[in-house]
GROMACS .gro file of C-alpha atoms in nm:
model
  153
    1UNK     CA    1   0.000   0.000   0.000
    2UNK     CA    2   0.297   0.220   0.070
    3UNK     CA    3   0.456   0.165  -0.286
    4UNK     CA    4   0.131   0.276  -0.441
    5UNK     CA    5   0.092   0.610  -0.235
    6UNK     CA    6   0.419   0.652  -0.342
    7UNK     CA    7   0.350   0.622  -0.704
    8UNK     CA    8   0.053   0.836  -0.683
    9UNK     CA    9   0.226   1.132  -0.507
   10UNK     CA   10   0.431   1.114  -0.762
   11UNK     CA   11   0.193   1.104  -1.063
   12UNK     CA   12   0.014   1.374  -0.885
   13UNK     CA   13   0.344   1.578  -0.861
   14UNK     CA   14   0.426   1.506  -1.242
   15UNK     CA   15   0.059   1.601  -1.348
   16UNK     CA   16   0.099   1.962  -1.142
   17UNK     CA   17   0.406   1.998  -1.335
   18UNK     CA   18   0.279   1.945  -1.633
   19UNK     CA   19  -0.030   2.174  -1.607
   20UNK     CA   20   0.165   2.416  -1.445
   21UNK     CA   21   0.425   2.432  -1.725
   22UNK     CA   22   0.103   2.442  -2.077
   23UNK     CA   23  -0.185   2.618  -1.929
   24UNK     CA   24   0.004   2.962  -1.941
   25UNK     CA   25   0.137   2.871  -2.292
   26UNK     CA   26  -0.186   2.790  -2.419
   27UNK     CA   27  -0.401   3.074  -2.237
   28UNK     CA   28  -0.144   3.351  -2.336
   29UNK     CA   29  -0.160   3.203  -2.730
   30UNK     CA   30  -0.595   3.190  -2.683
   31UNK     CA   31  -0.547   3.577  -2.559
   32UNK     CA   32  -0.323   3.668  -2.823
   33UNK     CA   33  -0.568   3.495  -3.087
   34UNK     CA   34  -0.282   3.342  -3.270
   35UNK     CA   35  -0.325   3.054  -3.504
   36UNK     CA   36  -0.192   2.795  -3.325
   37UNK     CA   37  -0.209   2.635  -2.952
   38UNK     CA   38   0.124   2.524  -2.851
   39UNK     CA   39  -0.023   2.179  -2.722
   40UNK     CA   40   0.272   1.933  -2.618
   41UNK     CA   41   0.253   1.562  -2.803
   42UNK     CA   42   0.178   1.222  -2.639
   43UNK     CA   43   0.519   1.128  -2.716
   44UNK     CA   44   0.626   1.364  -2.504
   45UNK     CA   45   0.401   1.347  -2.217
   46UNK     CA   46   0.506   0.971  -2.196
   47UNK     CA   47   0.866   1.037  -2.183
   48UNK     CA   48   0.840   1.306  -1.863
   49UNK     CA   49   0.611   1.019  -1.716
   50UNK     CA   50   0.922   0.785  -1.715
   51UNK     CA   51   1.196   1.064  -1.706
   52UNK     CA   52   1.341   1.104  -1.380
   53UNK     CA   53   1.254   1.443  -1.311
   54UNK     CA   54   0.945   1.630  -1.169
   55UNK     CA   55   0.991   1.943  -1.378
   56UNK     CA   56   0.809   1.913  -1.750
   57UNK     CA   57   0.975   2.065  -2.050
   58UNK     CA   58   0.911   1.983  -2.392
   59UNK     CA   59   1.253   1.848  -2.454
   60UNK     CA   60   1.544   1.718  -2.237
   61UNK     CA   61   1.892   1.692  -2.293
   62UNK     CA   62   1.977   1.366  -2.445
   63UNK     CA   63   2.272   1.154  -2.434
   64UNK     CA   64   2.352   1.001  -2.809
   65UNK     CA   65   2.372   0.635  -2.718
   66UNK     CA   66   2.296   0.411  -2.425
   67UNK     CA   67   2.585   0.280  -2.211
   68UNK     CA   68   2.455  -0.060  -2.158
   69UNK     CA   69   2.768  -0.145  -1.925
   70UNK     CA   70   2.669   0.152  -1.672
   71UNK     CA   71   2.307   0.018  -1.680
   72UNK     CA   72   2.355  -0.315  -1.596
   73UNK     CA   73   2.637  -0.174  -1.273
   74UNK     CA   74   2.402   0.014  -1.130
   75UNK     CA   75   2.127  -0.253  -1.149
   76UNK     CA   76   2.387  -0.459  -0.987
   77UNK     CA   77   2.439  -0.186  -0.736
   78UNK     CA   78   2.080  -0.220  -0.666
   79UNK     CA   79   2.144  -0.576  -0.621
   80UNK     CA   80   2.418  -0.577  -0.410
   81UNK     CA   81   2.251  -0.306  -0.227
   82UNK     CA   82   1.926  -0.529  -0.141
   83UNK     CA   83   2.168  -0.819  -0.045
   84UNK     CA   84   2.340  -0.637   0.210
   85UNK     CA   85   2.020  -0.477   0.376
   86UNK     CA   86   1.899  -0.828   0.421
   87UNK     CA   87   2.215  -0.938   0.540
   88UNK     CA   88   2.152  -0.628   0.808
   89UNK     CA   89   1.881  -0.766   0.881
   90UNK     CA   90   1.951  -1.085   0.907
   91UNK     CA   91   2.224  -1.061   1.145
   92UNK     CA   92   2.133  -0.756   1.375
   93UNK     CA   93   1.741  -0.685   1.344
   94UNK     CA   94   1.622  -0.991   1.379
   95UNK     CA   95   1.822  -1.142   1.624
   96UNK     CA   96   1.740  -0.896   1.855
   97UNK     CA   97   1.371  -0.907   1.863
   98UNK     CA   98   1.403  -1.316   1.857
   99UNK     CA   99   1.555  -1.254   2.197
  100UNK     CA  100   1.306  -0.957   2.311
  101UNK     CA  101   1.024  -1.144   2.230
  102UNK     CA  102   1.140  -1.469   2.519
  103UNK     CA  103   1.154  -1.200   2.755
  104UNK     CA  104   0.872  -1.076   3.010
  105UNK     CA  105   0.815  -0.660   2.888
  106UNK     CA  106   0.961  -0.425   3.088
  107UNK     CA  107   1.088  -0.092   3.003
  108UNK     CA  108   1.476  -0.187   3.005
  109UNK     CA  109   1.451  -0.434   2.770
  110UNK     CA  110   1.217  -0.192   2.560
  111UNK     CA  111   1.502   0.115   2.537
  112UNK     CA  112   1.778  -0.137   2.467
  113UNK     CA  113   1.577  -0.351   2.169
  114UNK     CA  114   1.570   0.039   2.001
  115UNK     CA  115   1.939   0.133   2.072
  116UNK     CA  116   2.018  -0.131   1.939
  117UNK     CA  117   1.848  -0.146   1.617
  118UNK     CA  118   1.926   0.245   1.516
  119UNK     CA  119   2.277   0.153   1.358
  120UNK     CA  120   2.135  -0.139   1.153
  121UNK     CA  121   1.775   0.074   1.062
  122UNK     CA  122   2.014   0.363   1.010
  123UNK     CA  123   2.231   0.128   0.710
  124UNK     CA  124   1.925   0.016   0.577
  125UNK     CA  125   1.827   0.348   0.535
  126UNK     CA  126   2.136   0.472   0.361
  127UNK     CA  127   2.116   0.114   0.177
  128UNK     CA  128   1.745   0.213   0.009
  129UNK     CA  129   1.831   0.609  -0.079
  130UNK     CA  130   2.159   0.481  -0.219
  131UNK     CA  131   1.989   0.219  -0.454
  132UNK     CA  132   1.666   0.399  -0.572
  133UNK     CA  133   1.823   0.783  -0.580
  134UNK     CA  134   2.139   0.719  -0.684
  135UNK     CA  135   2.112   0.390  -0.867
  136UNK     CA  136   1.783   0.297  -1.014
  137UNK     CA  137   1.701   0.639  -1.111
  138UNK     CA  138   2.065   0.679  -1.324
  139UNK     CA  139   2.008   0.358  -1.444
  140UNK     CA  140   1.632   0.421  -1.611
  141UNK     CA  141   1.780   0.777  -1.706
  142UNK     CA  142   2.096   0.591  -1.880
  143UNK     CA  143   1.865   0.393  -2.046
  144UNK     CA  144   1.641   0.667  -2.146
  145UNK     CA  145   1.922   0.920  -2.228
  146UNK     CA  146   1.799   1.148  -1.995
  147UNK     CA  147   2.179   1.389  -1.986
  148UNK     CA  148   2.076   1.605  -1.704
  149UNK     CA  149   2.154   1.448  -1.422
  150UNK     CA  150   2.124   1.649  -1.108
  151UNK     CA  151   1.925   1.418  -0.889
  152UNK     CA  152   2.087   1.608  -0.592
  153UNK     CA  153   2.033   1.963  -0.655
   0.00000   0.00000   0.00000
């Protein structure tokens, strides 16, 4: 349920965007009368759907070719990523709570389960913005030939 909120936010962001950027074209050309409403093609519509950005334009900067040896390290990135968050996981998270959950609750045992598991939720963290930000998203914009690419900015 998370992933789709996700999605949607960002749909809705894209849409804003996009309406943001064409209305004023198109209402300035209506008021001016002239011949022809500057109306943006499907084509491109689809590629700022995909494109990682949230800012429409009608074109991008493109890259001539696609560097199919970048694409496939960063989806290995993404792999190695995942790996290592479950190996987190695996060997400080769940330990942890295996042993919390054999004990009566009290308070103590509470505040230590959650210092301990800041470091490891902290890596995972790191682990997740360092795969989607920095490697899924270059890898789709490789792939599309998306040039600009100032994720971080």
């Amino acid at each position: 349920t998370d992933i789709v909120l996700v999605l949607q936010v960002r749909l809705v962001m894209k849409a804003h965007s996009f309406i943001r950027e064409n209305v004023p074209r198109v209402l300035s050309s209506v008021k001016d009368k002239s011949g022809t409403v500057p109306i943006p093609r499907i084509s491109q519509y689809l590629y700022f759907l995909f494109a990682p950005t949230l800012i429409y334009r009608d074109s991008y900067p493109r890259n001539p070719t696609i560097r199919w040896g970048y694409v496939a390290t960063k989806f290995a990135q993404v792999l190695g990523s995942l790996f290592y968050a479950y190996y987190i996981f695996v060997r400080l998270c769940i330990p942890q709570f295996r042993n919390s959950s054999q004990e009566t609750f009290n308070l103590r045992g509470l505040v230590l389960c959650i210092f301990n598991s800041i470091l490891p939720g902290v890596l995972i963290l790191f682990l997740v913005f360092f795969a989607f930000l920095h490697c899924w998203l270059n890898a789709f914009a490789e792939m599309m030939r998306f040039a600009d690419r100032m994720f971080y900015k």
